[in-house]
PDB file of C-alpha atoms in Angstrom:
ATOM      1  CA  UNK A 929      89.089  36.367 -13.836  1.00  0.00           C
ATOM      2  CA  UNK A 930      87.360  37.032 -17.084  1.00  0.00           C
ATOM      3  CA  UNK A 931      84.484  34.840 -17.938  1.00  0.00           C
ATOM      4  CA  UNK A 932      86.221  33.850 -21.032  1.00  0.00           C
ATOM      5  CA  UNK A 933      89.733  32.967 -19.275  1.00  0.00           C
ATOM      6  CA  UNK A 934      87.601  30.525 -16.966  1.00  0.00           C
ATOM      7  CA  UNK A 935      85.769  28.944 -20.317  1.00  0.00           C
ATOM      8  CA  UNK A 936      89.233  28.433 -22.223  1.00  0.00           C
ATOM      9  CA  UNK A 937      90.503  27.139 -18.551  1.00  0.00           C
ATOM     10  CA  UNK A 938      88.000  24.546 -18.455  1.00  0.00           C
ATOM     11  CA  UNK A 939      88.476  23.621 -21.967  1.00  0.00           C
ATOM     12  CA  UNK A 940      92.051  22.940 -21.365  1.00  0.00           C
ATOM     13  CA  UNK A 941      91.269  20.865 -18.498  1.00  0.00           C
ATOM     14  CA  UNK A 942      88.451  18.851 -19.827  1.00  0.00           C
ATOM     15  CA  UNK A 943      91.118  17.948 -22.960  1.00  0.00           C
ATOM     16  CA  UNK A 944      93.550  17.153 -20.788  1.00  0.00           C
ATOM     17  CA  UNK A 945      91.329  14.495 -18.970  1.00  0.00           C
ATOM     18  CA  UNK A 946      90.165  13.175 -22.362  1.00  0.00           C
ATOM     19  CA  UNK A 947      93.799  12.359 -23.120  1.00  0.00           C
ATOM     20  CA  UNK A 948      94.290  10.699 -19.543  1.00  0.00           C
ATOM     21  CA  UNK A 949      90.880   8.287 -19.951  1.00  0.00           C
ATOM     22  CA  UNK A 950      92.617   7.778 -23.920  1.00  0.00           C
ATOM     23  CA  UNK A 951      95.889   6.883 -22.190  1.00  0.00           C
ATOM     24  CA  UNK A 952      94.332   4.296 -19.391  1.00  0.00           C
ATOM     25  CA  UNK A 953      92.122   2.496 -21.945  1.00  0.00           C
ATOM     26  CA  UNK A 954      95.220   2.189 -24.053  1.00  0.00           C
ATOM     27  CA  UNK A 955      96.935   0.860 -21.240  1.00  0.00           C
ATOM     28  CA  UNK A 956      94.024  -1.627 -20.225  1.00  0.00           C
ATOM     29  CA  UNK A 957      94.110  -2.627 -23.474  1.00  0.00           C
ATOM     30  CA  UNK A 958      97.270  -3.495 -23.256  1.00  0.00           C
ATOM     31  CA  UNK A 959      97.000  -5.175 -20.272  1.00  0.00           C
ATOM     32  CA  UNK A 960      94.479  -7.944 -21.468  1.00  0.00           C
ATOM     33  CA  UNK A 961      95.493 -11.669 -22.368  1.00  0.00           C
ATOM     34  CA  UNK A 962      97.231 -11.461 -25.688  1.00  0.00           C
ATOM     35  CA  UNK A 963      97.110  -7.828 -26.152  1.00  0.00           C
ATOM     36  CA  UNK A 964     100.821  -7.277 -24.773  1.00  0.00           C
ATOM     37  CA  UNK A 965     102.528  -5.056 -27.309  1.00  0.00           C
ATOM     38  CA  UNK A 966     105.826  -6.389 -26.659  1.00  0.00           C
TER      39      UNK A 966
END
């Protein structure tokens, strides 16, 4: 693999686990006394 595939491969993954720590803070958030959404 080029050196440059891997780099744009481990950008994509280190995004992608940005937007899962974004989604379970949300979600603890959520989850406190009083901060139901619903």
């Amino acid at each position: 693999m080029r050196p440059m595939a891997r780099q744009e491969q481990s950008l994509l993954f280190a995004e992608e686990q940005i937007l899962v720590m974004e989604r379970e803070s949300l979600m603890s958030i959520c989850n406190l006394p009083g901060g139901q959404l619903s």
